[in-house]
């Protein structure tokens, strides 16, 4: 059981990291669009 718990905790950390990375990529794209839009005009 403790081994499964360790694997589960490790998996949730990996999932958390992926979510953080995805959110960061989305926010980076939004910032890039905000900065890029005035520059394109």
Short mmCIF file of N, CA and C in Angstrom, two decimals:
data_model
loop_
_atom_site.label_atom_id
_atom_site.label_comp_id
_atom_site.label_asym_id
_atom_site.label_seq_id
_atom_site.Cartn_x
_atom_site.Cartn_y
_atom_site.Cartn_z
N UNK A 1 0.84 -1.21 0.00
CA UNK A 1 0.00 0.00 0.00
C UNK A 1 0.87 1.25 0.00
N UNK A 2 1.91 1.27 0.82
CA UNK A 2 2.76 2.46 0.91
C UNK A 2 3.49 2.69 -0.42
N UNK A 3 3.84 1.58 -1.10
CA UNK A 3 4.50 1.70 -2.42
C UNK A 3 3.53 2.35 -3.41
N UNK A 4 2.27 1.88 -3.41
CA UNK A 4 1.25 2.45 -4.29
C UNK A 4 1.05 3.93 -3.98
N UNK A 5 1.08 4.28 -2.70
CA UNK A 5 0.90 5.67 -2.28
C UNK A 5 2.04 6.53 -2.83
N UNK A 6 3.25 6.01 -2.76
CA UNK A 6 4.41 6.74 -3.28
C UNK A 6 4.27 6.97 -4.79
N UNK A 7 3.86 5.92 -5.51
CA UNK A 7 3.68 6.03 -6.96
C UNK A 7 2.57 7.05 -7.26
N UNK A 8 1.48 6.98 -6.49
CA UNK A 8 0.35 7.88 -6.69
C UNK A 8 0.78 9.33 -6.47
N UNK A 9 1.57 9.55 -5.41
CA UNK A 9 2.04 10.89 -5.09
C UNK A 9 2.96 11.40 -6.19
N UNK A 10 3.85 10.53 -6.65
CA UNK A 10 4.74 10.89 -7.75
C UNK A 10 3.98 11.22 -9.01
N UNK A 11 2.95 10.43 -9.30
CA UNK A 11 2.12 10.67 -10.48
C UNK A 11 1.38 11.99 -10.39
N UNK A 12 0.87 12.32 -9.19
CA UNK A 12 0.13 13.57 -9.03
C UNK A 12 1.07 14.77 -9.18
N UNK A 13 2.33 14.61 -8.74
CA UNK A 13 3.33 15.67 -8.91
C UNK A 13 3.58 15.89 -10.40
N UNK A 14 3.71 14.81 -11.15
CA UNK A 14 3.94 14.90 -12.61
C UNK A 14 2.74 15.58 -13.28
N UNK A 15 1.53 15.17 -12.90
CA UNK A 15 0.30 15.77 -13.47
C UNK A 15 0.26 17.25 -13.12
N UNK A 16 0.58 17.60 -11.88
CA UNK A 16 0.59 18.99 -11.43
C UNK A 16 1.57 19.81 -12.27
N UNK A 17 2.77 19.23 -12.52
CA UNK A 17 3.79 19.91 -13.31
C UNK A 17 3.30 20.14 -14.74
N UNK A 18 2.64 19.14 -15.32
CA UNK A 18 2.11 19.26 -16.69
C UNK A 18 1.06 20.37 -16.74
N UNK A 19 0.18 20.42 -15.72
CA UNK A 19 -0.85 21.47 -15.68
C UNK A 19 -0.20 22.84 -15.58
N UNK A 20 0.81 22.96 -14.70
CA UNK A 20 1.51 24.24 -14.54
C UNK A 20 2.14 24.67 -15.85
N UNK A 21 2.77 23.71 -16.54
CA UNK A 21 3.44 23.98 -17.81
C UNK A 21 2.42 24.44 -18.86
N UNK A 22 1.27 23.75 -18.91
CA UNK A 22 0.22 24.09 -19.88
C UNK A 22 -0.32 25.50 -19.60
N UNK A 23 -0.58 25.79 -18.32
CA UNK A 23 -1.07 27.13 -17.95
C UNK A 23 -0.06 28.19 -18.33
N UNK A 24 1.24 27.91 -18.11
CA UNK A 24 2.30 28.85 -18.42
C UNK A 24 2.38 29.10 -19.93
N UNK A 25 2.25 28.03 -20.70
CA UNK A 25 2.28 28.16 -22.16
C UNK A 25 1.11 29.01 -22.65
N UNK A 26 -0.08 28.78 -22.08
CA UNK A 26 -1.28 29.53 -22.48
C UNK A 26 -1.11 31.00 -22.12
N UNK A 27 -0.66 31.28 -20.89
CA UNK A 27 -0.49 32.67 -20.46
C UNK A 27 0.60 33.36 -21.29
N UNK A 28 1.65 32.60 -21.65
CA UNK A 28 2.71 33.15 -22.49
C UNK A 28 2.17 33.53 -23.86
N UNK A 29 1.30 32.70 -24.41
CA UNK A 29 0.70 32.97 -25.72
C UNK A 29 -0.21 34.19 -25.62
N UNK A 30 -0.98 34.31 -24.53
CA UNK A 30 -1.86 35.47 -24.33
C UNK A 30 -1.03 36.75 -24.24
N UNK A 31 0.06 36.72 -23.47
CA UNK A 31 0.94 37.88 -23.34
C UNK A 31 1.56 38.21 -24.70
N UNK A 32 1.99 37.18 -25.41
CA UNK A 32 2.58 37.37 -26.74
C UNK A 32 1.60 38.01 -27.71
N UNK A 33 0.33 37.60 -27.62
CA UNK A 33 -0.71 38.18 -28.48
C UNK A 33 -0.95 39.64 -28.11
N UNK A 34 -1.00 39.91 -26.80
CA UNK A 34 -1.21 41.28 -26.32
C UNK A 34 -0.08 42.20 -26.78
N UNK A 35 1.16 41.70 -26.71
CA UNK A 35 2.32 42.50 -27.11
C UNK A 35 2.41 42.55 -28.64
N UNK A 36 2.12 41.42 -29.28
CA UNK A 36 2.26 41.32 -30.74
C UNK A 36 1.21 42.10 -31.51
N UNK A 37 -0.03 42.19 -30.96
CA UNK A 37 -1.13 42.86 -31.67
C UNK A 37 -0.80 44.33 -31.98
N UNK A 38 -0.38 45.13 -31.01
CA UNK A 38 -0.05 46.53 -31.32
C UNK A 38 1.14 46.65 -32.27
N UNK A 39 2.08 45.73 -32.20
CA UNK A 39 3.29 45.79 -33.04
C UNK A 39 2.95 45.47 -34.49
N UNK A 40 1.92 44.63 -34.71
CA UNK A 40 1.55 44.26 -36.09
C UNK A 40 0.84 45.40 -36.80
N UNK A 41 0.15 46.23 -36.04
CA UNK A 41 -0.64 47.32 -36.66
C UNK A 41 0.27 48.39 -37.24
#
